[in-house]
Amino acid sequence: MNLLRCSPVLIGIAAIACDRSPPSPSASSFEVTSRPILPIGRPSSTDVKTSPCPHTGLWAECSLERRLRQSGFVAKRLNESPKRAGFAVKPLVYQLGSARLEVFLYSDADAAADALSKLDTVTVSPIGAPSQWEGEVTPVLIRSGNLAAVFFSQSARQAERLTLALTAGAPQPGSPR
């Protein structure tokens, strides 16, 4: 066989490794702990920081502002709330850099859908009425659950980012953030 041609050192190591038996378990080699073992990478329930904003599946002012921050927008709340034709509620108005955002929060998704069904989605004005929005920028209508928003920006990329952030939906019940 080829074993005779192997190095005597390798044969010795192999013989020692084969002759060793696994150590027998003894009572002193086990340690009992009373702490629960948590999976790696998952925080315990006490580590999760909860938001003071309710997670109901509906948009609220605090959940909107948190989503804007998480999406990288620096939103400055403006102290104005103009009445807009076609919208049953007054908006929350924000400045996002050089852009403007007006957000209408309804009591539920059905109320928002009812209000938006009476609007021309291109002009974001009541059907048949002229555009109610002054300025050169075309309004972008965003809808998500009980939220309707009108966004004015020269940047198509910024409008897309905001649309994606809001249409991802409001915080759902049971979600940690």
Coordinates of C-alpha atoms in Angstrom, one line a residue:
M1 CA 0.0 0.0 0.0
N2 CA 0.9 3.6 -0.1
L3 CA 0.9 4.0 3.7
L4 CA 4.5 2.8 3.7
R5 CA 5.5 5.7 1.5
C6 CA 3.9 8.3 3.7
S7 CA 5.9 10.4 6.0
P8 CA 6.4 8.8 9.4
V9 CA 5.3 12.0 11.0
L10 CA 1.9 11.9 9.2
I11 CA 1.4 8.3 10.2
G12 CA 2.1 9.1 13.8
I13 CA -0.4 12.0 13.8
A14 CA -3.0 9.8 12.2
A15 CA -2.4 7.1 14.7
I16 CA -2.7 9.4 17.7
A17 CA -5.9 11.1 16.3
C18 CA -7.5 7.7 15.7
D19 CA -6.7 6.4 19.1
R20 CA -8.2 9.3 21.0
S21 CA -11.7 8.8 22.2
P22 CA -14.0 11.8 22.7
P23 CA -14.1 13.1 26.2
S24 CA -16.9 11.9 28.3
P25 CA -19.3 14.5 29.4
S26 CA -19.2 15.2 33.1
A27 CA -21.4 17.2 35.3
S28 CA -18.8 19.9 35.7
S29 CA -18.6 20.6 32.0
F30 CA -22.2 21.9 31.8
E31 CA -23.4 25.2 33.1
V32 CA -27.0 26.0 33.6
T33 CA -28.1 29.6 33.1
S34 CA -31.5 31.2 33.8
R35 CA -31.2 33.8 31.0
P36 CA -33.1 33.2 27.8
I37 CA -31.1 32.7 24.7
L38 CA -32.0 35.2 22.0
P39 CA -31.3 34.8 18.3
I40 CA -28.3 36.8 17.0
G41 CA -29.2 40.0 15.2
R42 CA -32.7 40.3 16.6
P43 CA -33.4 42.7 19.4
S44 CA -35.3 41.6 22.5
S45 CA -38.7 43.1 23.0
T46 CA -37.3 45.5 25.6
D47 CA -34.7 46.8 23.1
V48 CA -37.3 47.9 20.5
K49 CA -37.9 51.6 20.7
T50 CA -41.6 52.3 20.0
S51 CA -42.9 55.5 18.5
P52 CA -45.2 57.7 20.5
C53 CA -47.3 58.0 17.4
P54 CA -50.1 55.4 17.2
H55 CA -49.6 52.6 14.6
T56 CA -53.2 52.3 13.5
G57 CA -52.7 51.8 9.7
L58 CA -53.9 55.4 9.2
W59 CA -51.7 58.4 8.6
A60 CA -51.4 61.0 11.4
E61 CA -49.4 64.2 11.5
C62 CA -46.6 62.6 13.6
S63 CA -46.3 59.5 11.4
L64 CA -46.2 61.7 8.3
E65 CA -43.4 63.8 9.7
R66 CA -41.5 60.8 10.8
R67 CA -41.7 59.2 7.4
L68 CA -40.5 62.4 5.8
R69 CA -37.5 62.5 8.1
Q70 CA -36.8 58.8 7.5
S71 CA -36.9 59.4 3.7
G72 CA -34.3 62.2 3.9
F73 CA -36.6 65.2 3.6
V74 CA -36.1 68.2 5.7
A75 CA -39.6 69.4 6.2
K76 CA -40.4 72.7 7.7
R77 CA -44.0 73.0 8.9
L78 CA -45.6 76.3 7.7
N79 CA -48.1 78.1 9.9
E80 CA -50.8 78.3 7.2
S81 CA -53.8 76.2 6.3
P82 CA -55.6 77.4 3.2
K83 CA -59.0 76.1 2.3
R84 CA -58.7 74.2 -1.0
A85 CA -61.7 73.5 -3.3
G86 CA -62.5 69.8 -3.5
F87 CA -60.9 68.9 -0.2
A88 CA -63.1 68.5 2.9
V89 CA -60.3 69.1 5.3
K90 CA -57.6 71.8 5.7
P91 CA -54.1 70.8 4.8
L92 CA -50.9 70.6 6.8
V93 CA -48.4 72.7 4.8
Y94 CA -44.7 72.0 4.6
Q95 CA -41.7 73.5 2.9
L96 CA -39.3 70.9 1.5
G97 CA -36.3 72.9 0.3
S98 CA -37.7 74.9 -2.5
A99 CA -40.7 72.6 -2.9
R100 CA -44.1 72.9 -1.2
L101 CA -46.2 70.0 0.2
E102 CA -49.9 70.2 1.2
V103 CA -51.2 67.2 3.1
F104 CA -54.8 66.4 3.7
L105 CA -55.5 63.8 6.4
Y106 CA -59.0 62.3 6.4
S107 CA -60.6 60.2 9.1
D108 CA -60.3 57.0 7.0
A109 CA -59.4 55.8 3.5
D110 CA -63.1 55.9 2.3
A111 CA -63.4 59.6 3.2
A112 CA -60.2 60.3 1.2
A113 CA -61.4 58.2 -1.7
D114 CA -64.7 60.1 -1.7
A115 CA -63.0 63.5 -1.8
L116 CA -60.6 62.5 -4.5
S117 CA -63.3 61.0 -6.7
K118 CA -64.6 64.5 -7.3
L119 CA -61.2 65.9 -8.4
D120 CA -59.5 66.1 -11.7
T121 CA -56.3 64.2 -10.9
V122 CA -54.3 66.2 -13.5
T123 CA -55.2 69.7 -12.3
V124 CA -56.0 68.6 -8.7
S125 CA -59.1 70.8 -8.8
P126 CA -62.8 70.0 -8.8
I127 CA -63.8 68.3 -12.1
G128 CA -64.6 71.0 -14.7
A129 CA -63.1 73.9 -12.6
P130 CA -59.9 75.7 -13.6
S131 CA -56.8 74.9 -11.7
Q132 CA -56.8 76.4 -8.2
W133 CA -53.0 76.2 -7.8
E134 CA -51.0 79.3 -8.6
G135 CA -47.5 79.2 -9.9
E136 CA -45.6 77.6 -12.7
V137 CA -45.2 74.1 -11.2
T138 CA -47.7 71.4 -12.1
P139 CA -49.1 69.8 -8.9
V140 CA -48.5 66.2 -8.2
L141 CA -51.3 64.3 -6.5
I142 CA -50.3 61.6 -4.0
R143 CA -52.8 59.2 -2.4
S144 CA -52.1 56.7 0.4
G145 CA -54.9 55.4 2.6
N146 CA -56.5 58.3 4.5
L147 CA -53.8 60.7 3.1
A148 CA -54.1 62.9 0.0
A149 CA -51.1 65.2 -0.7
V150 CA -50.4 67.8 -3.4
F151 CA -46.7 68.4 -4.1
F152 CA -45.1 71.2 -6.0
S153 CA -41.5 70.7 -7.1
Q154 CA -39.4 71.5 -10.1
S155 CA -37.6 68.1 -9.5
A156 CA -39.2 65.0 -10.9
R157 CA -36.8 62.9 -8.9
Q158 CA -37.9 64.6 -5.6
A159 CA -41.5 64.1 -6.6
E160 CA -40.8 60.4 -7.2
R161 CA -39.0 60.0 -3.9
L162 CA -41.8 61.6 -2.0
T163 CA -44.4 59.5 -3.8
L164 CA -42.6 56.3 -2.9
A165 CA -42.2 57.4 0.7
L166 CA -45.9 58.1 1.2
T167 CA -47.3 55.3 -0.9
A168 CA -45.4 52.8 1.1
G169 CA -48.2 53.3 3.6
A170 CA -48.8 54.4 7.1
P171 CA -47.3 52.5 10.1
Q172 CA -49.2 49.3 10.6
P173 CA -50.5 47.9 13.9
G174 CA -47.8 45.8 15.5
S175 CA -44.9 47.3 13.6
P176 CA -42.0 48.3 15.8
R177 CA -41.3 51.7 14.2

